[in-house]
Coordinates of C-alpha atoms in Angstrom, one line a residue:
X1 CA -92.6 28.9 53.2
X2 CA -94.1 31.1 50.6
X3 CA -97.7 29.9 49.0
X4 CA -98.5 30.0 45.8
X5 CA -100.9 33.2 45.5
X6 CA -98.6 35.3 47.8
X7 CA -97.6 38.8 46.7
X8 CA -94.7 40.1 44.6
X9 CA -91.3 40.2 46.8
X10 CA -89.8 43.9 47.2
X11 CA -86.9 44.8 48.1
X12 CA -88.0 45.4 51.6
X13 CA -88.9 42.2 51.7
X14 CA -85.2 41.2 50.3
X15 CA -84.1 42.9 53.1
X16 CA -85.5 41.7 55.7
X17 CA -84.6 38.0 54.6
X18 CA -81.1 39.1 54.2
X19 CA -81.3 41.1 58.2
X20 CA -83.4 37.8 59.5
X21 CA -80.7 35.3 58.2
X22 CA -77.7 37.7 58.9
X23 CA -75.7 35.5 61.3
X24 CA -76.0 32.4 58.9
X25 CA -74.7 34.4 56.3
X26 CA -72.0 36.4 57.6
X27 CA -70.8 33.1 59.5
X28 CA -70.2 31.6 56.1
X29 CA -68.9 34.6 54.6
X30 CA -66.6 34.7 56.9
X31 CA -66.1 31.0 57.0
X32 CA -65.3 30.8 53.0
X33 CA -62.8 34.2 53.2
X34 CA -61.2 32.6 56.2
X35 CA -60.6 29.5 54.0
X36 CA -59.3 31.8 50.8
X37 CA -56.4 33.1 53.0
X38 CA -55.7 30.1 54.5
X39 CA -55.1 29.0 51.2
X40 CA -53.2 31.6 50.3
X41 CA -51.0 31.7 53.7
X42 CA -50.8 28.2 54.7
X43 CA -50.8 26.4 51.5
X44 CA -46.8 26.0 50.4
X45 CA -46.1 27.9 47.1
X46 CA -45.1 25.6 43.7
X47 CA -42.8 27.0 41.7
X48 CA -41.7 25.6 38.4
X49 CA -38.9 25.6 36.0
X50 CA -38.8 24.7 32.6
X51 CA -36.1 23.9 29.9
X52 CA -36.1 22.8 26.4
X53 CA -33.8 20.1 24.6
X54 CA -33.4 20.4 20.8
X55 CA -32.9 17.0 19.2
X56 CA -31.0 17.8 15.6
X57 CA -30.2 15.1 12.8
X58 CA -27.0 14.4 14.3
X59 CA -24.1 11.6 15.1
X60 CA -26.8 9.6 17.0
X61 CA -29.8 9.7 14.7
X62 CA -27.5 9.4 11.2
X63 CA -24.7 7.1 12.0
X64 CA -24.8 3.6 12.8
X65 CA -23.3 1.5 15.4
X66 CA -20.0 0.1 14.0
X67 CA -20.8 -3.3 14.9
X68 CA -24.5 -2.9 13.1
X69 CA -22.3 -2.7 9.7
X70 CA -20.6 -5.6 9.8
X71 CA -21.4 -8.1 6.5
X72 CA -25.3 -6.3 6.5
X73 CA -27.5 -4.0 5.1
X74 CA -29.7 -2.0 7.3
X75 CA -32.0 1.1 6.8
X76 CA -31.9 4.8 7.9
X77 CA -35.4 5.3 7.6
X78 CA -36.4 5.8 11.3
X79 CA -38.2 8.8 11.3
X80 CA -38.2 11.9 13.7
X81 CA -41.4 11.3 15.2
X82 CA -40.0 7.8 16.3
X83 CA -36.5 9.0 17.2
X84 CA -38.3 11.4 19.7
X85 CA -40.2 9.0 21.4
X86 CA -37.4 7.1 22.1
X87 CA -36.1 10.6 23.4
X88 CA -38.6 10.7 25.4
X89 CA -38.8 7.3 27.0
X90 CA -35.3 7.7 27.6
X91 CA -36.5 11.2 29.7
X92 CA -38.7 8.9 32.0
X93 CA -36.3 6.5 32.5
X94 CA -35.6 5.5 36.6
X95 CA -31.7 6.0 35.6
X96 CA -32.0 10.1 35.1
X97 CA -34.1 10.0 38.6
X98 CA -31.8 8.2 40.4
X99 CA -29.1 10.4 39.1
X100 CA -31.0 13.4 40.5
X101 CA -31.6 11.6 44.0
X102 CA -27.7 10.5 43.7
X103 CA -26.4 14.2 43.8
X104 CA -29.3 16.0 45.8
X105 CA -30.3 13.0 48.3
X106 CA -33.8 11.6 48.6
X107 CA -34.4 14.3 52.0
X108 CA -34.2 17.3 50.1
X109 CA -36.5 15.8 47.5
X110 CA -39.2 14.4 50.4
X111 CA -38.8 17.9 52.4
X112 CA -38.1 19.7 49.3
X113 CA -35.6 21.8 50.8
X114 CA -32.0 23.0 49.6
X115 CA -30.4 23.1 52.6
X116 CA -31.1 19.3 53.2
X117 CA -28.7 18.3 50.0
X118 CA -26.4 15.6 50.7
X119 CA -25.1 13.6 47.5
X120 CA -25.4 10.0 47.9
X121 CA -22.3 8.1 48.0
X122 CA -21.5 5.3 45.4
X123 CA -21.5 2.8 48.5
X124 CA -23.9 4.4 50.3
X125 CA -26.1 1.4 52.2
X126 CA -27.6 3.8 55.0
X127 CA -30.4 5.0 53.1
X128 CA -33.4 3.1 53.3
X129 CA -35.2 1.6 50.5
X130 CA -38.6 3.0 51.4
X131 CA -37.4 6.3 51.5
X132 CA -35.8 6.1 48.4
X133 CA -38.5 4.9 46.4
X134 CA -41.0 7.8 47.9
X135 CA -38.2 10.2 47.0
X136 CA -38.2 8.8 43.4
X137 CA -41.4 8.7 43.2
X138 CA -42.2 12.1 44.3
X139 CA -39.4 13.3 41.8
X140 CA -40.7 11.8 38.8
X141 CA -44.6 13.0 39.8
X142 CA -43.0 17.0 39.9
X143 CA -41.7 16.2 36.4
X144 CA -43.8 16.7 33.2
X145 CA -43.2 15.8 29.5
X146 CA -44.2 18.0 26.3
X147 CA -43.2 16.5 23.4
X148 CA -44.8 19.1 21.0
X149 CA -46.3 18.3 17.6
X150 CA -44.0 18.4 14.4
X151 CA -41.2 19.7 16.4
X152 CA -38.0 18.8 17.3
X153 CA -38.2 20.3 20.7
X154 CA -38.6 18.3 23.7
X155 CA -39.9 20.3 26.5
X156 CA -39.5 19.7 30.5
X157 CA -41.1 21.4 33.3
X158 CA -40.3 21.0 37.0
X159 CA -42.1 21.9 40.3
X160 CA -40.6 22.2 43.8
X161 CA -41.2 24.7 47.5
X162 CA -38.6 26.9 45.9
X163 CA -37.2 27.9 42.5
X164 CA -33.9 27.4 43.1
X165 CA -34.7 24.0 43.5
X166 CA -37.0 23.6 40.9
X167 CA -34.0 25.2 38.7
X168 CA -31.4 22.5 40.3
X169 CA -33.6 19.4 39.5
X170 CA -33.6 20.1 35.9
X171 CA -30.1 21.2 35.4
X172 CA -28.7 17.5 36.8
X173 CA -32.0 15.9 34.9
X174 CA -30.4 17.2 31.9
X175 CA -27.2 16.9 32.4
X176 CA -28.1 13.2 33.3
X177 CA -29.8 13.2 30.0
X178 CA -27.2 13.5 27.4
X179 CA -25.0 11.6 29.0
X180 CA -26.9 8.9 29.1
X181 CA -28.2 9.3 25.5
X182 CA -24.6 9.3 24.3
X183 CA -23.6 5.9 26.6
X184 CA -26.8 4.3 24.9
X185 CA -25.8 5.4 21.2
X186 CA -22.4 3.7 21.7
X187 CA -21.0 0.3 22.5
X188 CA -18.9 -0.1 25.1
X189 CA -15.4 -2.2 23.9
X190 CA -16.5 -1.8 20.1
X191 CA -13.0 -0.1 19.6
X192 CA -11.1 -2.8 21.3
X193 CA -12.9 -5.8 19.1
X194 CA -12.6 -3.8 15.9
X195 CA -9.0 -2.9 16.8
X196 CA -8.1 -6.6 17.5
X197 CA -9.7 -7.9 14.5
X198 CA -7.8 -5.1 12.1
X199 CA -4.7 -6.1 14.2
X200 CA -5.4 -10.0 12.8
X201 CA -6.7 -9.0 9.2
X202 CA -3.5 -7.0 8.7
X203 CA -1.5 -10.0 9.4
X204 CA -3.4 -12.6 7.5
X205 CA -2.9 -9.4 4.5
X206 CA 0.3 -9.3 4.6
X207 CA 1.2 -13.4 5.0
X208 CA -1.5 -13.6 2.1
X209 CA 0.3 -10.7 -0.2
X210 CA 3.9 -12.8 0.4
X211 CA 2.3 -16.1 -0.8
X212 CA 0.9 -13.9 -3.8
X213 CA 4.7 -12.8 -4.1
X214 CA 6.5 -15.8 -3.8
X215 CA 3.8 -17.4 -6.8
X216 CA 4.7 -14.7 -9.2
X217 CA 8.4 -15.1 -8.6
X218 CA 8.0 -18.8 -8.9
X219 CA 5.8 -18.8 -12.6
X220 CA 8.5 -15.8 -13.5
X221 CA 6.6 -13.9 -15.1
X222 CA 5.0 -10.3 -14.7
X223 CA 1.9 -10.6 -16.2
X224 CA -0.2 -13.6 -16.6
X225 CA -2.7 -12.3 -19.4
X226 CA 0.7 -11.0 -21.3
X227 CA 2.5 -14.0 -21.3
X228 CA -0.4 -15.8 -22.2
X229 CA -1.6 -13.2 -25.4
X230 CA 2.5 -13.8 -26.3
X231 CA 2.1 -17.5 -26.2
X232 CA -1.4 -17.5 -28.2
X233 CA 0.6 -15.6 -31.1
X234 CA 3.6 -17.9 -31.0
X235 CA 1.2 -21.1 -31.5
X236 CA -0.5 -19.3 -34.6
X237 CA 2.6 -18.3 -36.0
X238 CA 3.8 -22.2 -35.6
X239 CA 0.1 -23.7 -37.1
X240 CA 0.6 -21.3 -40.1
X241 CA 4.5 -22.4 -40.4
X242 CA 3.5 -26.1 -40.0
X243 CA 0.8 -25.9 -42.7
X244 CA 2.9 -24.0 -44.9
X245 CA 5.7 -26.6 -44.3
X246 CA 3.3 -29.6 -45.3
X247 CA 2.1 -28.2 -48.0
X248 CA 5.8 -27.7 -49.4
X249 CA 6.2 -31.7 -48.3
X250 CA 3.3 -32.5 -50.7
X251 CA 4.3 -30.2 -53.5
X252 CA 7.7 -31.9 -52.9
X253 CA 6.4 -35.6 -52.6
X254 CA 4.1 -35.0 -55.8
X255 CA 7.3 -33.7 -58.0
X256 CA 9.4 -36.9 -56.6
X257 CA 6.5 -38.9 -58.1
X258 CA 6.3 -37.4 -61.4
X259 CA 9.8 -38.0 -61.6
X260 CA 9.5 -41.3 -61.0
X261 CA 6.7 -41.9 -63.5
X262 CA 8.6 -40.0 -65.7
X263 CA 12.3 -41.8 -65.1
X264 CA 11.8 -45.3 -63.3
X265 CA 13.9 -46.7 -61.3
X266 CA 15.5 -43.4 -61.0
X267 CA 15.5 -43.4 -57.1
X268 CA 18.6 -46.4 -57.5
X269 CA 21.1 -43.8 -59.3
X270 CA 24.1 -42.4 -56.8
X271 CA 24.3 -38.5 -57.8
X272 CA 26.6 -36.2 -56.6
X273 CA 26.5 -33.2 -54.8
X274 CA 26.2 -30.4 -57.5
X275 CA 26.3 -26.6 -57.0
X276 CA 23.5 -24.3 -58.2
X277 CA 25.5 -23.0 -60.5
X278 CA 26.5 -26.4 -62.2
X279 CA 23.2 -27.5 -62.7
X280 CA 22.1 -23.6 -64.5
X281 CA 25.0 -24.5 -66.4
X282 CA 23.4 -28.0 -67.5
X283 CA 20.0 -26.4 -68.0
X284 CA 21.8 -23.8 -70.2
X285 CA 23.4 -26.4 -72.4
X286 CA 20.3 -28.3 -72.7
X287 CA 18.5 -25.1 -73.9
X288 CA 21.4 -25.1 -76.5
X289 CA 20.4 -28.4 -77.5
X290 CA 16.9 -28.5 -77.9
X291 CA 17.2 -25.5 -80.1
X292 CA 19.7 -27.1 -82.2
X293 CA 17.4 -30.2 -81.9
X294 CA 14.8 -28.0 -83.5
X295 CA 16.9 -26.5 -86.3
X296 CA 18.4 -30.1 -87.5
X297 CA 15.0 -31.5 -87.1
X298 CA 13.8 -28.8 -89.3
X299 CA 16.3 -28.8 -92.2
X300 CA 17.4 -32.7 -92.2
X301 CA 15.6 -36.2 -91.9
X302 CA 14.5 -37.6 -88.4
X303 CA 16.3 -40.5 -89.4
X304 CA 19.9 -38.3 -90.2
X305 CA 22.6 -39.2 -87.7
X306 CA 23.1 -35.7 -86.9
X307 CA 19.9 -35.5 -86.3
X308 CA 19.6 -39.0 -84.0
X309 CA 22.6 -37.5 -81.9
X310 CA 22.0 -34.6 -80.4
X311 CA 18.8 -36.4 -79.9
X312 CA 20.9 -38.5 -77.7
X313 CA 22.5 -35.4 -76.4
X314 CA 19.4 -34.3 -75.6
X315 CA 17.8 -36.8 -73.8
X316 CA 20.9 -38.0 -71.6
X317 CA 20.7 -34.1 -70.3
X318 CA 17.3 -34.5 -69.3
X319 CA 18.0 -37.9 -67.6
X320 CA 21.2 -36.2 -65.7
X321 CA 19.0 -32.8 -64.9
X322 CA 16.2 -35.3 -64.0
X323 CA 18.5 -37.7 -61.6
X324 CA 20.1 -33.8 -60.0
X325 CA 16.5 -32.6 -59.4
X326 CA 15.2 -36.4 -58.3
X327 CA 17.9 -35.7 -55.7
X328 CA 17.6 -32.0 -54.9
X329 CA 13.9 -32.6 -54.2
X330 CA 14.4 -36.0 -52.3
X331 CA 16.7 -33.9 -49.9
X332 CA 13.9 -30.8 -49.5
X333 CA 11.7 -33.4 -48.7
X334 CA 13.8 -34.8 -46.2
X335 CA 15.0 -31.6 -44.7
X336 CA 11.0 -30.1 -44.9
X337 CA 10.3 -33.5 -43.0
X338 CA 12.6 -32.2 -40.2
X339 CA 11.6 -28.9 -40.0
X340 CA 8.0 -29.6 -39.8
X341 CA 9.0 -32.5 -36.4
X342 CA 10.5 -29.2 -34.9
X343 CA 7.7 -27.1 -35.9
X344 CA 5.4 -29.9 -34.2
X345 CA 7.6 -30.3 -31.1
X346 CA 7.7 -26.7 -30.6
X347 CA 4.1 -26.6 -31.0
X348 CA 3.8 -29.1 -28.0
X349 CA 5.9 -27.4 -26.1
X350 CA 3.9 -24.1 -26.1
X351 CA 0.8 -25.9 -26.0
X352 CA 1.9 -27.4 -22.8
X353 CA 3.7 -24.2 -21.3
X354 CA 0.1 -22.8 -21.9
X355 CA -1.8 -25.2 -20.4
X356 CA 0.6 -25.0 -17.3
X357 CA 0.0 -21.4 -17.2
X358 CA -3.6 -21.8 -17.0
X359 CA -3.2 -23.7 -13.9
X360 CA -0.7 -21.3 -12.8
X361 CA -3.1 -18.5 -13.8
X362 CA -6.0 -20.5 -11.7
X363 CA -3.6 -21.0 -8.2
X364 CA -2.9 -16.8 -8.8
X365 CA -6.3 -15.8 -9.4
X366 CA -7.3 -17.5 -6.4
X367 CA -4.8 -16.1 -4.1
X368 CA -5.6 -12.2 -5.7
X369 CA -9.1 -13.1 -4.7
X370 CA -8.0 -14.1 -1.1
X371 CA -5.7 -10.8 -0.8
X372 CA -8.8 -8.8 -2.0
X373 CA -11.2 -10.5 0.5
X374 CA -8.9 -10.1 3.1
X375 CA -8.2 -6.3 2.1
X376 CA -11.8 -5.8 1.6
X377 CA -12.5 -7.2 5.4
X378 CA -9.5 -5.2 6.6
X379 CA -10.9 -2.0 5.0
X380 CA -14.2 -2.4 7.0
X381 CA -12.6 -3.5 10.0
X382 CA -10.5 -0.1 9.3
X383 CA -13.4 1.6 8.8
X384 CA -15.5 0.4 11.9
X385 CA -12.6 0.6 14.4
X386 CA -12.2 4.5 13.2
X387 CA -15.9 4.7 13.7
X388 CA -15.8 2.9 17.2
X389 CA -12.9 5.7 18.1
X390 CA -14.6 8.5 16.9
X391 CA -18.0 7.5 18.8
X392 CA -15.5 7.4 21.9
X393 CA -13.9 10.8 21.6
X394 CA -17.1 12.9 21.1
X395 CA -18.7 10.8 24.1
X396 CA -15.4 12.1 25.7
X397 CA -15.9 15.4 24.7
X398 CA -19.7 15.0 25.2
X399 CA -20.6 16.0 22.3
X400 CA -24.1 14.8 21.1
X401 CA -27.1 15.5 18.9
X402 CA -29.0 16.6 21.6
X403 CA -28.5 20.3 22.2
X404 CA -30.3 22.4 25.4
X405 CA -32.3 24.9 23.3
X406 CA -33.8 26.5 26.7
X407 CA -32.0 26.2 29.8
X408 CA -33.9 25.6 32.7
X409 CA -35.3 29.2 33.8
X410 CA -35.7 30.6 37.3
X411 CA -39.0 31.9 37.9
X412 CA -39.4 33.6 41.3
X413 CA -43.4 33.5 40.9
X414 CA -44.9 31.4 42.3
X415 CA -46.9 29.2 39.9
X416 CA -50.7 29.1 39.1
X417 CA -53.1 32.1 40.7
X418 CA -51.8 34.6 42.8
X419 CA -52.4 35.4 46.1
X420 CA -54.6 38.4 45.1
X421 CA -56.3 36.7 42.5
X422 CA -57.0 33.9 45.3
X423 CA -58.5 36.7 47.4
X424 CA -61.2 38.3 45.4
X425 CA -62.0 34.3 43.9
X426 CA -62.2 33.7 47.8
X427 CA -64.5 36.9 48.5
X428 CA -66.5 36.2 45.7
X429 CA -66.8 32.7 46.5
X430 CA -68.1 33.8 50.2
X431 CA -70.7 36.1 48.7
X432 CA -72.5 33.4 46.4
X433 CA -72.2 31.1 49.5
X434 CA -73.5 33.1 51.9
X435 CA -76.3 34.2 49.0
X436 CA -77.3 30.8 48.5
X437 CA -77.2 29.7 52.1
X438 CA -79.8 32.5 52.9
X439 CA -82.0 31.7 50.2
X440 CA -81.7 27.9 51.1
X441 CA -82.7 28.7 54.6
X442 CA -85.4 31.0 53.6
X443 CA -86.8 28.5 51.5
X444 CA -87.5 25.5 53.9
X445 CA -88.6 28.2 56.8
X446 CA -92.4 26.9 57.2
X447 CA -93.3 29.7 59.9
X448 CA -95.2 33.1 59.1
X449 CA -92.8 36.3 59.7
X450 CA -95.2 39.2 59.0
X451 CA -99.4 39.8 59.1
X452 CA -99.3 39.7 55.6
X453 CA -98.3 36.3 55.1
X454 CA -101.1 35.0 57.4
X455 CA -103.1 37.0 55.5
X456 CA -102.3 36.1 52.3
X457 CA -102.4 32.4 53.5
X458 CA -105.6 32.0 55.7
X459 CA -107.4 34.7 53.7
X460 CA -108.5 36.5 57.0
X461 CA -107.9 39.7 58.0
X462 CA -105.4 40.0 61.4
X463 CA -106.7 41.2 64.2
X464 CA -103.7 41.2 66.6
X465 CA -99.8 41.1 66.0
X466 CA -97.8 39.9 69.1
X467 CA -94.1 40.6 68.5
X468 CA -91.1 38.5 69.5
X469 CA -89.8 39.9 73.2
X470 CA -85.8 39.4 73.8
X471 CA -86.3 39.1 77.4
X472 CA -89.6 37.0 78.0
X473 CA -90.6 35.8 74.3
X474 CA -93.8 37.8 73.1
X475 CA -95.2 41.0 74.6
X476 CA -98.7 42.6 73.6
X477 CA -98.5 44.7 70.6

């Protein structure tokens, strides 16, 4: 070991540490490169394939199960971020390994070899469970996950001992993929509910349409709201007749008693039937009368018998004109009487054939309303059952929103460093080793290799140098 007050080291002295420790070095030189192409000849090669899937606002992510519309509201609002981390759980699911291990068989996974595929069949109870598990499990370790950020792009790398198998993994992983992704997006025997209950709605349309029918035909008429609006006018038109008629039976009952007033006891004469013509006739000749009433009056005596007669004239007209209209009137009362009983009778009537058609219009409005729920129900059923079918035929065509933007590529390099990149890391490594194990070794070596380090140590000069002898140890220098 060097002490503290020992000289500068020169190269020479680098050199002869480096030719004194030579075998220690060189050994792990040789040690560390032997390790670097072990690595690179014995270690297996990885090689990796990688694909993309593209997952666009589609039938999955926009429609809705048929049976998640039925009588409820729901919300669209998922968002993409969501929508691919379902994606993505659906990626690591056991089901897409499975279906991997189902068509390449868990040997060619374990020894990751091609040549050992064998697809598993259905009933296949041979394999054992131990080594299906370690096959799945070493599946889903050479699988890794890249969701990306603010992307729609899903992307999946996997490694295997050869591309083409590394390739293969990821074609059947993706196939497996969308098909499951369309069989979760659906439910199974949705068409076959919807189409039953369309099937049952239709009937209970049509039974409830006939009922409909058969009410119409029995009320007989076309339109309820018409009939009624016609029946409404009728029953004003019959108020304004009936008042009119009642007043004409008071005008008429209020002449009778002027007459009577006027003429007692005039109700207990027996008049004839007399034309209109015969009583303008008796009108006209009491006109005649009264004017020659006047003219006598005015050129003779009150008390002159001329005078006094036609006063008599006069007066047994009015009587006999009085006695016609008594009875004239007394019959228009009596016929006004009539007509306003068969203005009030048909008043009843159309009141009641109104109020029944209100009740008539109650029983139709309710069976309209069951014909529109029905028809509304059938309608949805309609509409979800068309839904349900379509769902089926693109899962039958397998056509889904999830599209394979980057199909899994073949890369013939192997992946990580290459072999030549592993060599000169390796020699480089074996250098600094073999560097640092020489100046370790150097450092902890307590005994004195040349004069000057006794020197330089015991401050005394050196007398005598005996050199190491390869055959008998030291010889006399």
């Amino acid at each position: 070991m060097f002490s503290d007050n020992e000289k500068p080291i020169s190269l020479r002295d680098v050199a002869r540490i480096g030719f004194r420790h030579i075998w220690l070095s060189t050994s792990i030189f040789v040690l560390v490169v032997c390790a670097a192409l072990a690595a690179v000849f014995l270690f297996p090669k990885t090689y990796v394939s990688e694909g993309k899937l593209f997952l666009r606002i589609g039938r999955s992510s926009v429609s809705l199960d048929p049976t998640a519309t039925v009588g409820q509201i729901v919300s669209l609002t998922e968002s993409r971020e969501r929508e691919l981390n379902s994606a993505l759980e659906i990626l690591k699911s056991h089901e897409l390994l499975e279906a991997v291990l189902k068509q390449l068989g868990p040997i060619a996974i374990l020894e990751q070899d091609r040549s050992l595929i064998q697809p598993v069949a259905p009933d296949a109870s041979y394999i054992d469970d131990l080594i299906w598990d370690k096959a799945l499990i070493k599946l889903k370790k050479s699988l890794t996950y890249d969701p990306g950020k603010n992307s729609n792009v899903l992307t999946v790398s996997c490694k295997a001992k050869s591309p083409e198998l590394a390739q293969q993994i990821l074609e059947i992983y993706f196939a497996a993929f969308k098909t499951h992704h369309m069989q979760l997006n659906r439910t199974e025997g949705s068409f076959e509910f919807f189409d039953e209950q369309a099937t049952k709605l239709k009937l209970k349309l049509e039974d409830a349409k006939e009922r409909l029918r058969l009410a119409k035909n029995l009320i007989g008429v076309t339109s309820i709201d018409d009939e009624k609006r016609q029946i409404e006018q009728q029953l004003s038109s019959l108020e304004h007749s009936i008042t009119s008629t009642q007043a004409a039976i008071a005008g008429s009952d209020s002449k009778l008693k002027v007459l009577r007033r006027a003429y007692p006891g005039i109700e207990n004469h027996q008049v004839g039937e007399v034309s209109e013509q015969a009583v303008a006739s008796m009108k006209g000749e009491l006109y005649k009368l009264q004017i020659l009433e006047g003219e006598l009056i005015a050129n003779l005596s009150p008390t002159h018998p001329r005078v006094v007669a036609v006063k008599d004239q006069v007066e047994q007209s009015k009587r006999l004109l009085a006695h016609q209209e008594f009875a004239s009137e007394e019959s228009n009362g009596l016929a006004l009487r009539a007509s306003a009983e068969e203005l009030l009778r048909q008043y009843d009537a159309e009141k009641q054939t109104l109020l029944k058609l209100n009740d008539d219009e109650i029983s139709m409005r309710s069976l309209e309303q069951e014909v529109a729920a029905i028809e509304s129900n059938y309608i949805k059923y309609q509409d979800n059952r068309e839904q349900a079918r379509i769902n089926g035929a693109l899962e039958d065509g397998r056509i889904s929103n999830v599209n394979i933007s980057q199909y899994p590529t073949f890369r013939p390099k192997p992946a990580g460093l290459s072999d030549a990149v592993i060599l000169i890391l390796g020699v480089c490594a074996a250098v600094f080793a073999a560097l640092v194990a020489t100046l370790v070794s150097e450092y902890f070596d307590d005994t004195f290799q040349i004069p000057e380090d006794l020197e330089a140590t015991l401050n005394v000069p050196v007398v005598l140098s005996v050199p190491r002898s390869r055959s008998h140890g030291f010889t006399l220098g």
